[in-house]
Short mmCIF file of C-alpha atoms in Angstrom, two decimals:
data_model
loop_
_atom_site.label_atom_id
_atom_site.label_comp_id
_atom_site.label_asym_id
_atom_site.label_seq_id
_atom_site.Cartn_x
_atom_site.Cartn_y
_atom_site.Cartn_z
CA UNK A 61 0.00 0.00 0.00
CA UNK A 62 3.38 2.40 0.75
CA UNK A 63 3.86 2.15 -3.07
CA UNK A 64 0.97 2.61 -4.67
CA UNK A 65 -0.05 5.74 -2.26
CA UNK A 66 3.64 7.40 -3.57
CA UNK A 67 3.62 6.20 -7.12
CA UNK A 68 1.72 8.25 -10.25
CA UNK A 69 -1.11 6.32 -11.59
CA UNK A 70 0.63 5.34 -14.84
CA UNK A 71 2.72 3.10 -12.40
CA UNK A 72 0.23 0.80 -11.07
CA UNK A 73 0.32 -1.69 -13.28
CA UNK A 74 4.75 -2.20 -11.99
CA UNK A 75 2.52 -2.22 -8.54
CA UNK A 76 0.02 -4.64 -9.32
CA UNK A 77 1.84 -7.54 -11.23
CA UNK A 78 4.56 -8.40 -8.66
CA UNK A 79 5.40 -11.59 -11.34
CA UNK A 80 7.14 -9.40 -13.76
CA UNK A 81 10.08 -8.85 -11.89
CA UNK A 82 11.48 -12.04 -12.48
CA UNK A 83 13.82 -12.66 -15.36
CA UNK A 84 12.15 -11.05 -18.63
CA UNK A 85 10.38 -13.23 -20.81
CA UNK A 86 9.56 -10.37 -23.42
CA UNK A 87 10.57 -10.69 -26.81
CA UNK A 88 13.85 -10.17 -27.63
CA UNK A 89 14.90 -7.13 -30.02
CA UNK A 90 17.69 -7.88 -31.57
CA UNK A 91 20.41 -4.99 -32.11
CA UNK A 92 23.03 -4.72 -34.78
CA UNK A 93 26.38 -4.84 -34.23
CA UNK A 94 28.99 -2.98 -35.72
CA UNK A 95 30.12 -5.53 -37.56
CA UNK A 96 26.41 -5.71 -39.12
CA UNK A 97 25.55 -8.50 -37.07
CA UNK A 98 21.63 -9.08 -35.96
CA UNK A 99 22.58 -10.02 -32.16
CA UNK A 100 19.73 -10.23 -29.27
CA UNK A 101 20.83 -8.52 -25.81
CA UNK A 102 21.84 -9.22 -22.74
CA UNK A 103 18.68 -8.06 -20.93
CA UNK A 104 15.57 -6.96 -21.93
CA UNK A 105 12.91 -5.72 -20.03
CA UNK A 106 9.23 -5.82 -19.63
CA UNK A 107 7.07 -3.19 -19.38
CA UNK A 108 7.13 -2.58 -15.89
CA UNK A 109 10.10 -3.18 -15.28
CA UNK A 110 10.89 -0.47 -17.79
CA UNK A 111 8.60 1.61 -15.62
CA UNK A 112 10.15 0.63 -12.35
CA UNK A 113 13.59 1.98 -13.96
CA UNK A 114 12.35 4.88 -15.25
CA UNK A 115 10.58 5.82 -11.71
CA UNK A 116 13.82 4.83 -9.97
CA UNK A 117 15.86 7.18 -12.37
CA UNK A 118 13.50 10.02 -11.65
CA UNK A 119 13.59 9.37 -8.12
CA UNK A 120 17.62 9.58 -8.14
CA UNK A 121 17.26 12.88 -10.35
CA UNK A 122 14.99 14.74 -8.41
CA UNK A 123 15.33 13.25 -4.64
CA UNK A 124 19.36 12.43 -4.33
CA UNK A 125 21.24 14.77 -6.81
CA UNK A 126 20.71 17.71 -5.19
CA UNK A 127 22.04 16.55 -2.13
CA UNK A 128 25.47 14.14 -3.45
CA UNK A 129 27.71 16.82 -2.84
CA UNK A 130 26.66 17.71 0.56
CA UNK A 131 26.09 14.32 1.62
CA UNK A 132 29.46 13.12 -0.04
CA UNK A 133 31.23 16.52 2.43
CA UNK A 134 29.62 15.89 5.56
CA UNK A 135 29.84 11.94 5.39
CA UNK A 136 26.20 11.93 6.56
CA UNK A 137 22.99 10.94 4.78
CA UNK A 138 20.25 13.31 4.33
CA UNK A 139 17.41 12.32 6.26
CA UNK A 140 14.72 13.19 3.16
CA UNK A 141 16.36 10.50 1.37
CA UNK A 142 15.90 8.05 3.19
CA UNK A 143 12.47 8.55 3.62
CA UNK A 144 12.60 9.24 0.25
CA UNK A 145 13.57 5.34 -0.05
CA UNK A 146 10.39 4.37 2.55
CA UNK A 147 7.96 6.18 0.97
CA UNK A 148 8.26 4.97 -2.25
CA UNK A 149 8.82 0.90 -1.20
CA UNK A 150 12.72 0.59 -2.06
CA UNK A 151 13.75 -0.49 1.03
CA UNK A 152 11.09 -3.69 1.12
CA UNK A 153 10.93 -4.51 -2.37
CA UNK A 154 10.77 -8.38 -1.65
CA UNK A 155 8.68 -8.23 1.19
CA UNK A 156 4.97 -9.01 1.15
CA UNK A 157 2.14 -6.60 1.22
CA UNK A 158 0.86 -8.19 4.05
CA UNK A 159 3.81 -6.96 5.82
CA UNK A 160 3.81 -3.65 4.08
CA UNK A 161 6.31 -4.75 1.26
CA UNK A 162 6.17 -4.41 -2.49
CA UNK A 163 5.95 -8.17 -3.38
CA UNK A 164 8.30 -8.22 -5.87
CA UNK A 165 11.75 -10.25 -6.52
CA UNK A 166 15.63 -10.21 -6.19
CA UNK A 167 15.57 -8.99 -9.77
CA UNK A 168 13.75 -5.78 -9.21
CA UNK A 169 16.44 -5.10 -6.32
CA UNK A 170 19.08 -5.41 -8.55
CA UNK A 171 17.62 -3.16 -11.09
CA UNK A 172 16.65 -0.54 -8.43
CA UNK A 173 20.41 -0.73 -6.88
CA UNK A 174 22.09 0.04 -10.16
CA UNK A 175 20.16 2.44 -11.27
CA UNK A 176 20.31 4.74 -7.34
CA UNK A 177 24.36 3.87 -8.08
CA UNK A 178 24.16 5.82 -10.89
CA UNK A 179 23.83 8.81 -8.83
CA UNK A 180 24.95 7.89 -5.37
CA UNK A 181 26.47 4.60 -4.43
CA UNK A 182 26.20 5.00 -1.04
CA UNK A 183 22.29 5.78 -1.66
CA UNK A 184 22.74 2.81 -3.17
CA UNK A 185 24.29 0.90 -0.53
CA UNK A 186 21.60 1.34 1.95
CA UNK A 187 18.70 0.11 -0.46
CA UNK A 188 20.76 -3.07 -0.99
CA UNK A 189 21.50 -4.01 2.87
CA UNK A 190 17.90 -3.62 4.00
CA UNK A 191 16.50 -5.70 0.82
CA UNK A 192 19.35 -8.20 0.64
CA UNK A 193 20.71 -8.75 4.02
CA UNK A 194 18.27 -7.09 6.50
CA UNK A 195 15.00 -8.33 4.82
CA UNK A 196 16.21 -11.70 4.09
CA UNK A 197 17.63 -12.33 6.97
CA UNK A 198 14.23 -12.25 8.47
CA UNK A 199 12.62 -13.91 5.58
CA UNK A 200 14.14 -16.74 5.47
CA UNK A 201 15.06 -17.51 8.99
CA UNK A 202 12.53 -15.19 11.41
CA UNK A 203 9.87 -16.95 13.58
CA UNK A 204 6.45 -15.90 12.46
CA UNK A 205 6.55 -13.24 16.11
CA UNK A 206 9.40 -12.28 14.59
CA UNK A 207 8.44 -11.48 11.58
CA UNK A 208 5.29 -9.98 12.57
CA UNK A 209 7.43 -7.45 14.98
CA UNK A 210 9.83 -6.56 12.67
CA UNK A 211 8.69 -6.77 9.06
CA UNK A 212 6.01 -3.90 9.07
CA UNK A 213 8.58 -1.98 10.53
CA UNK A 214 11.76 -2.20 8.30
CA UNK A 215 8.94 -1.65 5.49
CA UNK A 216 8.37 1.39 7.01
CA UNK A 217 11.12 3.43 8.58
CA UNK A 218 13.39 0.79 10.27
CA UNK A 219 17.18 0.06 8.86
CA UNK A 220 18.86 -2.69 9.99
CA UNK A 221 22.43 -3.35 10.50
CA UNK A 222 24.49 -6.64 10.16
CA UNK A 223 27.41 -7.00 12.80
CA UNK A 224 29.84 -9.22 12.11
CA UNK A 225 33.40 -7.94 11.71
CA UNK A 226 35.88 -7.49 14.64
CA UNK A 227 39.23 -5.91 14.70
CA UNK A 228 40.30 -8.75 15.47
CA UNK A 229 38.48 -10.53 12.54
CA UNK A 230 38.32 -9.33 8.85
CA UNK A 231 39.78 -11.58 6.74
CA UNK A 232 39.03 -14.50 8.94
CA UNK A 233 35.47 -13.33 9.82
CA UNK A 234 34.36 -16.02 12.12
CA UNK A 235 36.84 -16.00 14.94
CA UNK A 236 34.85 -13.88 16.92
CA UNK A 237 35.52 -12.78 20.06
CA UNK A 238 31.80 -11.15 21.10
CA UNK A 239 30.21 -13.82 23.56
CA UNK A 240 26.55 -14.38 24.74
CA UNK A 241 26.24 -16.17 27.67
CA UNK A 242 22.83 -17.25 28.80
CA UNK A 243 21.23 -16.81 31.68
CA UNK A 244 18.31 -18.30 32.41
CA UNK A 245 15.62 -16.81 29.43
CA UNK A 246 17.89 -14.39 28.24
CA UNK A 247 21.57 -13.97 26.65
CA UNK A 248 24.16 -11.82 28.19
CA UNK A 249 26.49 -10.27 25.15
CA UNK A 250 29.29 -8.56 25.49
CA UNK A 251 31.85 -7.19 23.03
CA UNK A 252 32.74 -4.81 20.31
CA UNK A 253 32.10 -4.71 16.85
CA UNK A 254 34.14 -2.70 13.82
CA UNK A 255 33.05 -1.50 10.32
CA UNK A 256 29.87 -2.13 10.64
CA UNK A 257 27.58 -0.38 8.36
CA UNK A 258 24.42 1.79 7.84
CA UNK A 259 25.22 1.47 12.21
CA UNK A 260 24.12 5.67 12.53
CA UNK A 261 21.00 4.88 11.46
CA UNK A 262 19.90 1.41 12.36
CA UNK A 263 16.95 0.51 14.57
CA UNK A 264 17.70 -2.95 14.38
CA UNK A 265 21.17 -5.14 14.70
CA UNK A 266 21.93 -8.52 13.88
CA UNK A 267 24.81 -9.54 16.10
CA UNK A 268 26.87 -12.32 15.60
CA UNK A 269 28.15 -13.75 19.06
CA UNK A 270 29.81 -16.99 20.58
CA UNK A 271 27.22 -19.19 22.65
CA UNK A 272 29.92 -21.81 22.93
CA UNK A 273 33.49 -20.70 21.89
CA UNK A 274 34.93 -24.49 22.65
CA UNK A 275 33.00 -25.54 19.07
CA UNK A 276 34.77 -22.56 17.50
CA UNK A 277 32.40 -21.30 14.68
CA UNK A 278 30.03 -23.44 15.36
CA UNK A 279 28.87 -21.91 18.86
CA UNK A 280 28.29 -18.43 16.67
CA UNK A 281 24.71 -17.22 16.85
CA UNK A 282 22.82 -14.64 15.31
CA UNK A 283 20.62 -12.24 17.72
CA UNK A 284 17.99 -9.74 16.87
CA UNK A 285 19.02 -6.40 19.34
CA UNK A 286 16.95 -3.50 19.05
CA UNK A 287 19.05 0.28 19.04
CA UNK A 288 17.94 0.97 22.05
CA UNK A 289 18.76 -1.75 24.13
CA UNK A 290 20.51 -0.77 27.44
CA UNK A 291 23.97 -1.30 27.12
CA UNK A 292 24.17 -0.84 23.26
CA UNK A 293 25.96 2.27 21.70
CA UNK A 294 27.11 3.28 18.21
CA UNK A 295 30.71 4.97 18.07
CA UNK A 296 32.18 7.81 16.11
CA UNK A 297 31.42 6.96 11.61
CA UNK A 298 34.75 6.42 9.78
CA UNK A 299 36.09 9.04 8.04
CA UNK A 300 36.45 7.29 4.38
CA UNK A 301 37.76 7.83 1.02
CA UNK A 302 34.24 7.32 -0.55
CA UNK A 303 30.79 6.10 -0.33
CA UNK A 304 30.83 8.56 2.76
CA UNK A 305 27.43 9.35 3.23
CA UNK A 306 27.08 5.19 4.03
CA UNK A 307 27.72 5.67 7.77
CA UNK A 308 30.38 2.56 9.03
CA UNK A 309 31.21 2.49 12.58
CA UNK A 310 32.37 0.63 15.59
CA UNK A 311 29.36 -0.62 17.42
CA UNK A 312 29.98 -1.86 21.39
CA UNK A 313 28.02 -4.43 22.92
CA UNK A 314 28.19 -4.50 27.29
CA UNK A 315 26.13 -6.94 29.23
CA UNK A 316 23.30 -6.07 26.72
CA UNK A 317 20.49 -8.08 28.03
CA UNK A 318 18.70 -10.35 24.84
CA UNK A 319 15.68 -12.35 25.31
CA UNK A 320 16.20 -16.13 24.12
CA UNK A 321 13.27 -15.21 21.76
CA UNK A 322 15.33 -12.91 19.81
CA UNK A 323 17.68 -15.53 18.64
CA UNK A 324 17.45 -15.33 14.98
CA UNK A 325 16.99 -18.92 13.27
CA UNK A 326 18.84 -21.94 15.43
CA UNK A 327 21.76 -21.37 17.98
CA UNK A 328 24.85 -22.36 16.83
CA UNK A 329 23.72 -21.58 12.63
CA UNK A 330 25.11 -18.08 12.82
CA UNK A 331 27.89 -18.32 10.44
CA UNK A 332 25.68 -20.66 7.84
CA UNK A 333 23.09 -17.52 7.90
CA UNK A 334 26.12 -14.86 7.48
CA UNK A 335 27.62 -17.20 4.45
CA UNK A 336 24.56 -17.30 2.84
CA UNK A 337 23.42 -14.11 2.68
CA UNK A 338 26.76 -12.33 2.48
CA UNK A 339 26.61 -14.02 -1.15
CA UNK A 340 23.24 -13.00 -2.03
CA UNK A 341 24.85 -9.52 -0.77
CA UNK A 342 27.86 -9.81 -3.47
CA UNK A 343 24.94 -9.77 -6.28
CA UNK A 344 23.99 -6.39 -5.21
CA UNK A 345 27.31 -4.98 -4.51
CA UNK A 346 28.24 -6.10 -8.09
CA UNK A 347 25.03 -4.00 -9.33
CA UNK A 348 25.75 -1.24 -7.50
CA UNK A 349 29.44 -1.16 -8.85
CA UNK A 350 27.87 -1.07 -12.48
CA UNK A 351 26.02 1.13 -11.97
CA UNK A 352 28.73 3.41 -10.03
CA UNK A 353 30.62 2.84 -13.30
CA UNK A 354 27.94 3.21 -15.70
CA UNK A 355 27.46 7.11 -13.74
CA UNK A 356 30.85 7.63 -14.77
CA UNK A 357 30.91 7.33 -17.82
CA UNK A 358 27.37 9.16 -18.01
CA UNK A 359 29.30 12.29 -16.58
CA UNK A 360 32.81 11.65 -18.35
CA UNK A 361 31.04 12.01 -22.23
CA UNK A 362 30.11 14.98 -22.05
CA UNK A 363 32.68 16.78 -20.46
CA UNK A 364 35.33 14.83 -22.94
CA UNK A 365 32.66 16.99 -25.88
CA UNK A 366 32.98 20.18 -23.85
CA UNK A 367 36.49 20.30 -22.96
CA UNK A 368 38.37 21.79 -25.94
CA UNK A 369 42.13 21.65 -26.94
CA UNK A 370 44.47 22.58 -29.56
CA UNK A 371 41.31 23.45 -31.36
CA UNK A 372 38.80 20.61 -31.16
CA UNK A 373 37.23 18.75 -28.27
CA UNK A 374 39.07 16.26 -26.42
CA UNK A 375 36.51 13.54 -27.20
CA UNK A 376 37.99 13.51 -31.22
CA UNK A 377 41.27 12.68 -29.80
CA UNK A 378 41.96 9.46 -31.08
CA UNK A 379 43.26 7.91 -27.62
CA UNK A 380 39.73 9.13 -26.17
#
């Protein structure tokens, strides 16, 4: 309902037909190469998809361009945009509408990633985490309470955070040193957290922590902690080289108090969960790196037309 209430009435049927945002079936066009060649492409589209795109590209134009520079400077996202993302379903695009989500598929998040990249790849960034980690995550392995608690609200104005890299732990991500110890109905965790992103503005963490550290990554368990949890608190954002306005920070964990029924899937599964959906993750990073690229080279042609040398633009230059 989020979607439809935001989108112009030429859009409904993208809202109505969730099914077309699996792989295209449309006929293929084909193109001709230079060679003369009739060739099909890559990709084609159906219509709504088309009109998803086109909506996404106007959203980028009108509701993130004006604010990439300042963003980009003060290494902090503009709060408009993200509601901006809300309001018009891009942050639940999987999700169903009985939860407030879009009902559509993985596709459609890869099509809405590249084309936010093409402005702002941290923009970018955010939309993929919540649909491809956060979302998923509980999906796939929430408890029905859980879903109902926390669905309708990442739909709505909730970003959630995955924390699972230490300082202690990049390369080898799952010798953690975070532990949970439980304690009667709840788990005790306590520990620190680095590089963990979208943290500023999360409501909602997944924390990866040790049950059981003598079964090495195989006592790591994923819990559900709400941002305001007593004993919780988000340190100072890294000051990076780019994707700035994508908040990544240090996030501290003393004897925060976790009810058992915030365990997220089976005790012990942690790292299976974190495998899994890190890879689904790499498919959107990938699209929001082509699209990053394919921004580029949307900026770089025309300048290369503009910029004139030795009498003639730089884009006749034969090495251009």
């Amino acid at each position: 309902q989020q979607l439809k209430r935001n989108l112009p009435a030429y859009l409904s049927p993208w809202r109505a037909s969730p099914c077309v945002f699996r792989s295209s079936k449309s006929e293929l066009m084909p193109n001709i190469a230079s060679d003369g060649v009739a060739c099909a492409p890559l990709q084609t589209f159906t219509e709504e998809e088309t009109m998803l795109k086109n909506m996404v590209t106007k959203f980028a134009q009108e509701r993130v361009t004006p604010f990439v520079q300042k963003m980009d400077e003060n290494s902090k996202m503009e709060d408009s945009v993200i509601q901006g993302l809300f309001e018009q379903g891009l942050m639940s695009i999987e999700l169903g509408e009985e939860y407030g989500g879009t009902g559509a598929s993985f596709f459609s998040v890869i099509l809405v990633v590249e084309e936010l990249a093409k402005v702002d790849p941290a923009v970018a960034l955010l939309c993929e985490l919540q649909n491809t980690l956060t979302n998923r995550l509980f999906t796939t392995y929430g408890t029905e309470e859980q879903k109902r608690t926390y669905l309708p609200r990442v739909a709505k104005d909730t970003i959630g955070s995955f924390c699972l890299s230490e300082a202690g732990s990049g390369s080898d991500a799952f010798s953690l040193k975070t532990r949970a110890e439980k304690q009667g109905d709840y788990y005790i965790i306590n520990g620190s957290k680095m590089w963990i992103s979208l943290a500023e503005h999360a409501g909602v963490f997944f924390v990866m922590a040790n049950t059981d550290p003598s079964l090495g990554h195989r006592g790591i368990t994923c819990f559900i902690v709400d941002r305001n949890t007593e004993g919780l608190h988000v340190g100072k954002k890294e000051d990076k080289l780019g994707i700035r306005a994508s908040s990544t920070c240090p996030v501290t964990f003393e004897n925060v108090k976790v009810p058992e029924t915030n365990i997220l899937g089976q005790v012990g599964q942690g790292y299976k969960y974190a495998i899994g959906m890190l890879n689904t993750g790499r498919i959107g990073i990938a699209a929001q790196m082509l699209g990053l690229a394919q921004g580029c080279f949307d900026h770089t042609i025309p300048y290369t037309k503009e910029r004139v040398q030795f009498g003639k633009s730089i884009f006749d230059f034969q090495v251009l």
